[in-house]
CSV table of C-alpha atoms and ligand atoms in Angstrom, one decimal:
chain,number,residue,atom,x,y,z
Q,1,UNK,CA,0.0,0.0,0.0
Q,2,UNK,CA,2.6,2.6,0.9
Q,3,UNK,CA,4.2,2.0,-2.5
Q,4,UNK,CA,1.0,3.3,-4.1
Q,5,UNK,CA,1.7,6.6,-2.5
Q,6,UNK,CA,4.5,7.1,-4.9
Q,7,UNK,CA,3.5,10.2,-6.8
Q,8,UNK,CA,4.9,9.5,-10.2
Q,9,UNK,CA,3.8,5.9,-10.2
Q,10,UNK,CA,0.3,7.0,-9.1
Q,11,UNK,CA,0.1,9.6,-11.9
Q,12,UNK,CA,0.9,6.8,-14.5
Q,13,UNK,CA,-1.6,4.5,-12.9
Q,14,UNK,CA,-4.3,7.1,-13.0
Q,15,UNK,CA,-3.6,7.8,-16.6
Q,16,UNK,CA,-3.5,4.2,-17.5
Q,17,UNK,CA,-6.6,3.2,-15.6
Q,18,UNK,CA,-8.4,6.3,-16.9
Q,19,UNK,CA,-7.5,5.3,-20.4
Q,20,UNK,CA,-8.6,1.7,-19.9
Q,21,UNK,CA,-11.8,2.7,-18.2
Q,22,UNK,CA,-12.7,5.2,-20.9
Q,23,UNK,CA,-11.9,2.6,-23.7
Q,24,UNK,CA,-14.1,0.0,-22.0
Q,25,UNK,CA,-17.0,2.5,-21.5
Q,26,UNK,CA,-16.7,3.8,-25.1
Q,27,UNK,CA,-16.6,0.3,-26.4
Q,28,UNK,CA,-19.7,-0.7,-24.4
Q,29,UNK,CA,-21.5,2.5,-25.4
Q,30,UNK,CA,-20.5,2.0,-29.1
Q,31,UNK,CA,-21.6,-1.6,-29.2
Q,32,UNK,CA,-25.0,-0.9,-27.5
Q,33,UNK,CA,-25.8,2.2,-29.5
Q,34,UNK,CA,-24.5,1.3,-33.0
Q,35,UNK,CA,-24.1,-2.4,-33.0
Q,36,UNK,CA,-27.3,-2.8,-30.9
Q,37,UNK,CA,-25.8,-5.3,-28.6
Q,38,UNK,CA,-27.8,-5.7,-25.5
Q,39,UNK,CA,-25.9,-5.0,-22.2
Q,40,UNK,CA,-25.7,-8.2,-20.1
Q,41,UNK,CA,-24.4,-9.0,-16.7
Q,42,UNK,CA,-20.8,-9.3,-18.0
Q,43,UNK,CA,-20.9,-5.8,-19.4
Q,44,UNK,CA,-22.2,-4.4,-16.1
Q,45,UNK,CA,-19.5,-6.3,-14.3
Q,46,UNK,CA,-16.8,-4.9,-16.6
Q,47,UNK,CA,-18.2,-1.3,-16.2
Q,48,UNK,CA,-18.4,-1.8,-12.4
Q,49,UNK,CA,-14.8,-3.1,-12.2
Q,50,UNK,CA,-13.2,-0.4,-14.4
Q,51,UNK,CA,-15.1,2.4,-12.5
Q,52,UNK,CA,-14.1,0.8,-9.2
Q,53,UNK,CA,-10.4,0.5,-10.1
Q,54,UNK,CA,-10.3,4.0,-11.5
Q,55,UNK,CA,-11.9,5.4,-8.3
Q,56,UNK,CA,-9.6,3.3,-6.1
Q,57,UNK,CA,-6.5,4.7,-7.7
Q,58,UNK,CA,-8.0,8.2,-7.7
Q,59,UNK,CA,-8.6,7.9,-4.0
Q,60,UNK,CA,-5.0,6.9,-3.5
Q,61,UNK,CA,-3.8,10.0,-5.2
Q,62,UNK,CA,-6.2,12.1,-3.0
Q,63,UNK,CA,-4.7,10.4,0.1
Q,64,UNK,CA,-1.2,11.1,-1.3
Q,65,UNK,CA,-2.0,14.7,-1.7
Q,66,UNK,CA,-3.4,15.0,1.8
Q,67,UNK,CA,-0.7,13.0,3.6
Q,68,UNK,CA,2.4,13.8,1.6
Q,69,UNK,CA,2.5,17.3,3.1
Q,70,UNK,CA,2.5,15.8,6.6
Q,71,UNK,CA,5.2,13.3,5.7
Q,72,UNK,CA,7.3,16.0,4.1
Q,73,UNK,CA,7.1,17.9,7.4
Q,74,UNK,CA,8.2,14.8,9.3
Q,75,UNK,CA,11.1,14.3,6.9
Q,76,UNK,CA,12.2,17.9,7.4
Q,77,UNK,CA,12.1,17.4,11.2
Q,78,UNK,CA,14.0,14.1,11.0
Q,79,UNK,CA,16.7,15.6,8.8
Q,80,UNK,CA,17.1,18.7,11.0
Q,81,UNK,CA,16.7,17.3,14.5
Q,82,UNK,CA,17.7,13.7,14.3
Q,83,UNK,CA,20.1,13.4,11.4
Q,84,UNK,CA,21.5,16.9,11.8
Q,85,UNK,CA,21.8,17.5,8.0
Q,86,UNK,CA,20.3,19.9,5.6
Q,87,UNK,CA,18.8,17.5,3.0
Q,88,UNK,CA,16.7,18.2,-0.1
Q,89,UNK,CA,13.5,18.1,2.1
Q,90,UNK,CA,14.8,20.9,4.3
Q,91,UNK,CA,15.8,22.9,1.3
Q,92,UNK,CA,12.5,22.6,-0.4
Q,93,UNK,CA,13.7,20.7,-3.4
Q,94,UNK,CA,11.2,17.9,-3.1
Q,95,UNK,CA,9.7,17.6,-6.5
Q,96,UNK,CA,11.5,14.5,-7.7
Q,97,UNK,CA,11.7,12.5,-4.4
Q,98,UNK,CA,9.0,10.3,-2.9
Q,99,UNK,CA,8.4,11.4,0.7
Q,100,UNK,CA,7.4,7.9,2.0
Q,101,UNK,CA,10.4,6.3,0.4
Q,102,UNK,CA,12.6,9.0,1.9
Q,103,UNK,CA,11.0,8.6,5.3
Q,104,UNK,CA,11.8,4.8,5.1
Q,105,UNK,CA,15.4,5.6,4.2
Q,106,UNK,CA,15.6,8.1,7.1
Q,107,UNK,CA,14.3,5.5,9.6
Q,108,UNK,CA,16.8,3.0,8.3
Q,109,UNK,CA,19.6,5.6,8.6
Q,110,UNK,CA,18.6,6.4,12.2
Q,111,UNK,CA,18.5,2.7,13.1
Q,112,UNK,CA,21.9,2.2,11.7
Q,113,UNK,CA,23.3,5.2,13.6
Q,114,UNK,CA,21.7,3.9,16.8
Q,115,UNK,CA,23.2,0.5,16.3
Q,116,UNK,CA,26.6,1.9,15.7
Q,117,UNK,CA,26.3,4.1,18.8
Q,118,UNK,CA,25.2,1.3,21.1
Q,119,UNK,CA,28.1,-0.9,19.8
Q,120,UNK,CA,30.5,2.1,20.4
Q,121,UNK,CA,29.3,2.6,24.0
Q,122,UNK,CA,29.5,-1.2,24.7
Q,123,UNK,CA,33.1,-1.2,23.5
Q,124,UNK,CA,33.8,1.9,25.5
Q,125,UNK,CA,32.4,0.4,28.6
Q,126,UNK,CA,34.4,-2.8,28.4
Q,127,UNK,CA,37.5,-0.8,27.5
Q,128,UNK,CA,37.0,1.5,30.5
Q,129,UNK,CA,36.6,-1.5,32.8
Q,130,UNK,CA,39.7,-3.2,31.4
Q,131,UNK,CA,41.7,0.1,31.6
Q,132,UNK,CA,40.7,0.7,35.2
Q,133,UNK,CA,41.6,-2.9,36.1
Q,134,UNK,CA,45.0,-2.5,34.5
Q,135,UNK,CA,45.7,0.8,36.2
Q,136,UNK,CA,44.9,-0.5,39.6
Q,137,UNK,CA,46.8,-3.7,39.0
Q,138,UNK,CA,49.9,-1.8,37.9
Q,139,UNK,CA,49.8,0.5,40.9
Q,140,UNK,CA,49.0,-2.4,43.3
Q,141,UNK,CA,52.4,-4.1,42.7
Q,142,UNK,CA,54.7,-1.2,43.8
Q,143,UNK,CA,52.3,-0.2,46.6
Q,144,UNK,CA,52.4,-3.8,48.1
Q,145,UNK,CA,56.2,-3.9,47.7
Q,146,UNK,CA,56.5,-0.6,49.6
Q,147,UNK,CA,54.1,-1.9,52.3
Q,148,UNK,CA,56.2,-5.1,52.6
Q,149,UNK,CA,59.5,-3.2,53.0
Q,150,UNK,CA,58.1,-0.7,55.5
Q,151,UNK,CA,56.5,-3.6,57.6
Q,152,UNK,CA,59.8,-5.4,57.7
Q,153,UNK,CA,61.7,-2.3,58.7
Q,154,UNK,CA,59.1,-1.5,61.5
Q,155,UNK,CA,59.3,-5.0,62.8
Q,156,UNK,CA,63.0,-4.8,63.6
Q,157,UNK,CA,64.5,-4.5,60.2
Q,158,UNK,CA,65.4,-0.9,60.8
Q,159,UNK,CA,68.2,-1.9,63.2
Q,160,UNK,CA,69.4,-4.7,60.9
Q,161,UNK,CA,72.4,-3.2,59.1
Q,162,UNK,CA,72.2,-6.0,56.5
Q,163,UNK,CA,68.8,-5.0,55.2
Q,164,UNK,CA,67.8,-1.5,56.3
Q,165,UNK,CA,69.4,0.6,53.6
Q,166,UNK,CA,68.7,-2.1,50.9
Q,167,UNK,CA,65.0,-2.1,51.7
Q,168,UNK,CA,64.8,1.7,51.8
Q,169,UNK,CA,66.4,1.7,48.3
Q,170,UNK,CA,64.0,-0.9,47.1
Q,171,UNK,CA,61.0,1.1,48.4
Q,172,UNK,CA,62.4,4.2,46.7
Q,173,UNK,CA,62.5,2.2,43.4
Q,174,UNK,CA,58.9,1.2,43.8
Q,175,UNK,CA,58.0,4.9,44.4
Q,176,UNK,CA,59.9,5.8,41.2
Q,177,UNK,CA,57.9,3.1,39.4
Q,178,UNK,CA,54.6,4.5,40.6
Q,179,UNK,CA,55.7,8.0,39.5
Q,180,UNK,CA,56.6,6.7,36.1
Q,181,UNK,CA,53.2,5.0,35.7
Q,182,UNK,CA,51.3,8.2,36.8
Q,183,UNK,CA,53.4,10.4,34.5
Q,184,UNK,CA,52.7,8.1,31.6
Q,185,UNK,CA,49.0,7.9,32.4
Q,186,UNK,CA,48.9,11.7,32.7
Q,187,UNK,CA,50.5,12.1,29.2
Q,188,UNK,CA,48.1,9.6,27.7
Q,189,UNK,CA,45.2,11.3,29.3
Q,190,UNK,CA,46.3,14.7,28.0
Q,191,UNK,CA,46.8,13.3,24.5
Q,192,UNK,CA,43.4,11.6,24.7
Q,193,UNK,CA,41.5,14.7,25.7
Q,194,UNK,CA,43.3,16.9,23.3
Q,195,UNK,CA,44.5,19.1,26.3
Q,196,UNK,CA,48.0,18.9,25.0
Q,197,UNK,CA,48.6,21.4,22.3
Q,198,UNK,CA,51.1,20.4,19.7
Q,199,UNK,CA,53.7,23.0,18.9
Q,200,UNK,CA,54.8,22.3,15.3
Q,201,UNK,CA,58.1,23.8,14.2
Q,202,UNK,CA,61.2,23.2,12.1
Q,203,UNK,CA,63.1,20.4,13.8
Q,204,UNK,CA,66.4,18.9,12.7
Q,205,UNK,CA,65.7,15.2,13.3
Q,206,UNK,CA,69.3,14.1,12.7
Q,207,UNK,CA,70.5,16.4,15.4
Q,208,UNK,CA,67.7,15.4,17.8
Q,209,UNK,CA,68.5,11.7,17.4
Q,210,UNK,CA,72.3,12.4,18.1
Q,211,UNK,CA,71.2,14.3,21.3
Q,212,UNK,CA,69.1,11.4,22.4
Q,213,UNK,CA,71.9,8.9,21.7
Q,214,UNK,CA,74.3,10.8,23.9
Q,215,UNK,CA,71.5,11.0,26.6
Q,216,UNK,CA,71.1,7.2,26.5
Q,217,UNK,CA,74.7,6.3,26.2
Q,218,UNK,CA,75.0,5.3,29.9
Q,219,UNK,CA,72.0,3.0,29.7
Q,220,UNK,CA,73.2,1.3,26.5
Q,221,UNK,CA,76.8,0.9,27.7
Q,222,UNK,CA,75.5,-1.3,30.6
Q,223,UNK,CA,74.6,-3.9,27.9
Q,224,UNK,CA,77.4,-2.9,25.6
Q,225,UNK,CA,74.8,-1.9,22.9
Q,226,UNK,CA,76.1,0.3,20.1
Q,227,UNK,CA,73.9,3.2,19.2
Q,228,UNK,CA,74.4,3.8,15.5
Q,229,UNK,CA,73.1,5.3,12.2
Q,230,UNK,CA,72.8,3.3,9.0
Q,231,UNK,CA,75.1,6.0,7.4
Q,232,UNK,CA,76.6,9.3,8.1
Q,233,UNK,CA,74.1,12.2,8.4
Q,234,UNK,CA,76.3,15.3,8.4
Q,235,UNK,CA,73.6,17.7,7.1
Q,236,UNK,CA,70.5,18.7,9.0
Q,237,UNK,CA,67.3,16.8,8.1
Q,238,UNK,CA,64.4,19.2,8.7
Q,239,UNK,CA,61.0,17.9,9.6
Q,240,UNK,CA,57.8,19.6,10.6
Q,241,UNK,CA,57.1,18.4,14.2
Q,242,UNK,CA,56.6,19.1,17.9
Q,243,UNK,CA,60.2,18.7,19.1
Q,244,UNK,CA,59.4,17.8,22.7
Q,245,UNK,CA,56.9,15.1,21.6
Q,246,UNK,CA,59.0,13.6,18.9
Q,247,UNK,CA,61.9,13.4,21.4
Q,248,UNK,CA,59.5,11.4,23.6
Q,249,UNK,CA,58.8,9.0,20.7
Q,250,UNK,CA,62.5,8.5,19.9
Q,251,UNK,CA,63.5,8.1,23.5
Q,252,UNK,CA,60.8,5.5,24.0
Q,253,UNK,CA,61.7,3.5,20.8
Q,254,UNK,CA,65.5,3.7,21.5
Q,255,UNK,CA,65.0,2.9,25.2
Q,256,UNK,CA,63.0,-0.2,24.2
Q,257,UNK,CA,65.7,-1.2,21.7
Q,258,UNK,CA,68.1,-1.2,24.6
Q,259,UNK,CA,65.7,-2.8,27.2
Q,260,UNK,CA,64.8,-5.6,24.8
Q,261,UNK,CA,68.2,-5.7,23.0
Q,262,UNK,CA,70.9,-8.3,23.4
Q,263,UNK,CA,74.1,-7.8,25.3
Q,264,UNK,CA,76.8,-6.6,22.7
Q,265,UNK,CA,74.0,-5.8,20.3
Q,266,UNK,CA,73.2,-2.6,18.3
Q,267,UNK,CA,70.5,-0.1,17.6
Q,268,UNK,CA,70.5,1.5,14.2
Q,269,UNK,CA,68.5,4.6,13.3
Q,270,UNK,CA,68.0,5.4,9.6
Q,271,UNK,CA,66.3,8.1,7.6
Q,272,UNK,CA,64.8,7.7,4.2
Q,273,UNK,CA,63.0,10.1,2.0
Q,274,UNK,CA,59.8,9.7,-0.1
Q,275,UNK,CA,57.7,12.5,-1.6
Q,276,UNK,CA,57.4,15.1,1.1
Q,277,UNK,CA,58.0,12.7,3.9
Q,278,UNK,CA,61.0,11.5,6.0
Q,279,UNK,CA,60.8,7.9,7.2
Q,280,UNK,CA,62.5,7.3,10.5
Q,281,UNK,CA,63.3,3.8,11.6
Q,282,UNK,CA,64.7,2.4,14.8
Q,283,UNK,CA,66.1,-1.1,14.4
Q,284,UNK,CA,67.6,-3.5,16.9
Q,285,UNK,CA,69.0,-7.0,16.9
Q,286,UNK,CA,67.4,-7.9,20.2
Q,287,UNK,CA,64.9,-10.5,21.4
Q,288,UNK,CA,62.3,-9.7,18.8
Q,289,UNK,CA,58.5,-10.1,19.1
Q,290,UNK,CA,56.3,-13.0,18.0
Q,291,UNK,CA,53.9,-12.2,15.2
Q,292,UNK,CA,50.8,-12.8,17.2
Q,293,UNK,CA,51.6,-9.9,19.5
Q,294,UNK,CA,52.2,-7.3,16.8
Q,295,UNK,CA,48.6,-6.2,16.2
Q,296,UNK,CA,48.1,-5.4,19.9
Q,297,UNK,CA,51.6,-4.0,20.6
Q,298,UNK,CA,50.5,-0.4,20.7
Q,299,UNK,CA,47.6,-1.0,23.1
Q,300,UNK,CA,47.8,0.5,26.6
Q,301,UNK,CA,49.5,-1.9,29.1
Q,302,UNK,CA,50.1,-4.6,26.4
Q,303,UNK,CA,53.3,-6.4,27.1
Q,304,UNK,CA,54.8,-9.4,25.4
Q,305,UNK,CA,56.7,-10.6,28.4
Q,306,UNK,CA,55.3,-9.0,31.6
Q,307,UNK,CA,58.1,-10.1,33.8
Q,308,UNK,CA,60.8,-8.8,31.5
Q,309,UNK,CA,59.0,-5.5,31.0
Q,310,UNK,CA,58.6,-4.9,34.8
Q,311,UNK,CA,62.2,-6.0,35.4
Q,312,UNK,CA,63.2,-3.2,33.0
Q,313,UNK,CA,61.0,-0.7,34.7
Q,314,UNK,CA,58.5,-0.6,31.9
Q,315,UNK,CA,55.0,0.7,32.4
Q,316,UNK,CA,53.5,-0.9,29.3
Q,317,UNK,CA,52.4,2.5,28.2
Q,318,UNK,CA,55.4,3.6,26.2
Q,319,UNK,CA,54.2,2.4,22.8
Q,320,UNK,CA,50.7,3.6,23.4
Q,321,UNK,CA,52.1,7.1,24.0
Q,322,UNK,CA,54.3,6.8,20.9
Q,323,UNK,CA,51.3,5.9,18.7
Q,324,UNK,CA,49.3,8.8,20.1
Q,325,UNK,CA,52.0,11.3,19.4
Q,326,UNK,CA,52.8,10.0,15.9
Q,327,UNK,CA,49.1,10.1,15.0
Q,328,UNK,CA,48.9,13.7,16.3
Q,329,UNK,CA,51.5,14.4,13.6
Q,330,UNK,CA,49.0,13.0,11.0
Q,331,UNK,CA,51.3,10.0,10.6
Q,332,UNK,CA,51.4,6.3,11.6
Q,333,UNK,CA,53.8,3.9,13.0
Q,334,UNK,CA,54.5,0.3,11.9
Q,335,UNK,CA,56.6,-2.6,13.3
Q,336,UNK,CA,58.4,-5.5,11.8
Q,337,UNK,CA,59.9,-8.1,14.0
Q,338,UNK,CA,61.3,-11.7,14.2
Q,339,UNK,CA,61.9,-13.6,17.4
Q,340,UNK,CA,65.6,-13.9,18.0
Q,341,UNK,CA,66.5,-11.5,15.2
Q,342,UNK,CA,65.2,-8.2,16.3
Q,343,UNK,CA,62.6,-5.5,15.7
Q,344,UNK,CA,62.2,-2.4,13.5
Q,345,UNK,CA,59.8,0.4,14.3
Q,346,UNK,CA,59.1,2.9,11.4
Q,347,UNK,CA,57.2,6.2,11.3
Q,348,UNK,CA,57.2,9.2,9.1
Q,349,UNK,CA,57.1,13.0,9.5
Q,350,UNK,CA,56.5,15.7,7.0
Q,351,UNK,CA,59.6,17.3,5.5
Q,352,UNK,CA,60.0,20.9,6.4
Q,353,UNK,CA,59.9,22.9,3.1
Q,354,UNK,CA,61.1,26.5,3.1
P,401,ADP,P1,57.1,-1.3,28.3
P,401,ADP,O1,57.0,-0.3,29.3
P,401,ADP,O2,56.6,-2.6,28.8
P,401,ADP,O3,58.4,-1.4,27.6
P,401,ADP,P2,56.0,-0.5,25.8
P,401,ADP,O4,54.6,0.0,25.5
P,401,ADP,O5,57.1,0.4,25.5
P,401,ADP,O6,55.9,-1.0,27.3
P,401,ADP,O7,56.2,-1.8,24.9
P,401,ADP,C1,55.2,-2.8,25.0
P,401,ADP,C2,55.8,-4.2,24.9
P,401,ADP,O8,56.3,-4.3,23.5
P,401,ADP,C3,57.0,-4.4,25.8
P,401,ADP,O9,56.5,-4.9,27.0
P,401,ADP,C4,57.8,-5.4,25.0
P,401,ADP,O10,57.3,-6.7,25.3
P,401,ADP,C5,57.5,-5.1,23.6
P,401,ADP,N1,58.6,-4.4,22.9
P,401,ADP,C6,58.6,-3.0,22.7
P,401,ADP,N2,59.7,-2.7,22.0
P,401,ADP,C7,60.4,-3.8,21.8
P,401,ADP,C8,61.6,-4.1,21.1
P,401,ADP,N3,62.4,-3.2,20.5
P,401,ADP,N4,62.0,-5.4,21.1
P,401,ADP,C9,61.2,-6.4,21.6
P,401,ADP,N5,60.1,-6.2,22.3
P,401,ADP,C10,59.6,-4.9,22.3
């Protein structure tokens, strides 16, 4: 039935049924007047049927004329208030469209949006629960450690020269760990809420990497890991970036290459150029990562080897922060890795053009 409301179809129907009805009536009139054929029950049935179908379709058009105005108003309301767009109904350009069909499409559109929204909120809710669980779990470990050391010291350990200083140092390490977690969480939160304004400027990425290498030399020397470039970069390589944030990215990636690198290994940074981009890669020959872990590596608190990460003072948030910052530079980061052979993280930045 609603299909019958279609304006153009109805017009054609009316025309057709008017034509057929007229032809039937003319033929009956002609045969009775000129051919002197007596009208029988079949003729009356035919007249009745054609008049009925003509009137039926005519009434449909009448209904259409009456209701279409209302439906057009509903369409306008749906577009403006529910879908938030200025469609052809709102602009008055309604001649060629069928209001009922449009209303049907609008209802479907709204249902799709609602479904997507409810899925999004479901995911958000489970993500929120998992996130809170992870945060409390991460903080619990150092807090329980501190509690344990303090209890031991109170219960006589304070006077025991063999453990008192050692336990205090361990407690201090746990406090440091908590501070690291909170700092990382704060950074993620700021990046999440967009509170952190990026300050884009001309940055010499080659110079920045050399700076970071010298800052991390002490750490790498403990494992005798060489911090190198794939070739000599004597000239500046200018990119368009937030220096402070990109420093954070490189520090995280290079620190990881040392933390998960092999003793006597190496970390190699290389720059390559494509179009208006500079590709920056940080490669190590460390423990590597199994392929199954790669898709989730940049998630918050995701670790391949929890024990190793904690042992190295990791919060499990480093790569999540890296991903956030790289994305804030309208870029993306990728990883290639093989267990036992090493890992390579690559991202790109826009080249600074004068
Ligand atoms: P974490 O603080 O644990 O280092 P990250 O977010 O920086 O957290 O890294 C997540 C996990 O990815 C680490 O726990 C580690 O298992 C793995 N990972 C990161 N970088 C490397 C690397 N260069 N080599 C091997 N594994 C790595």
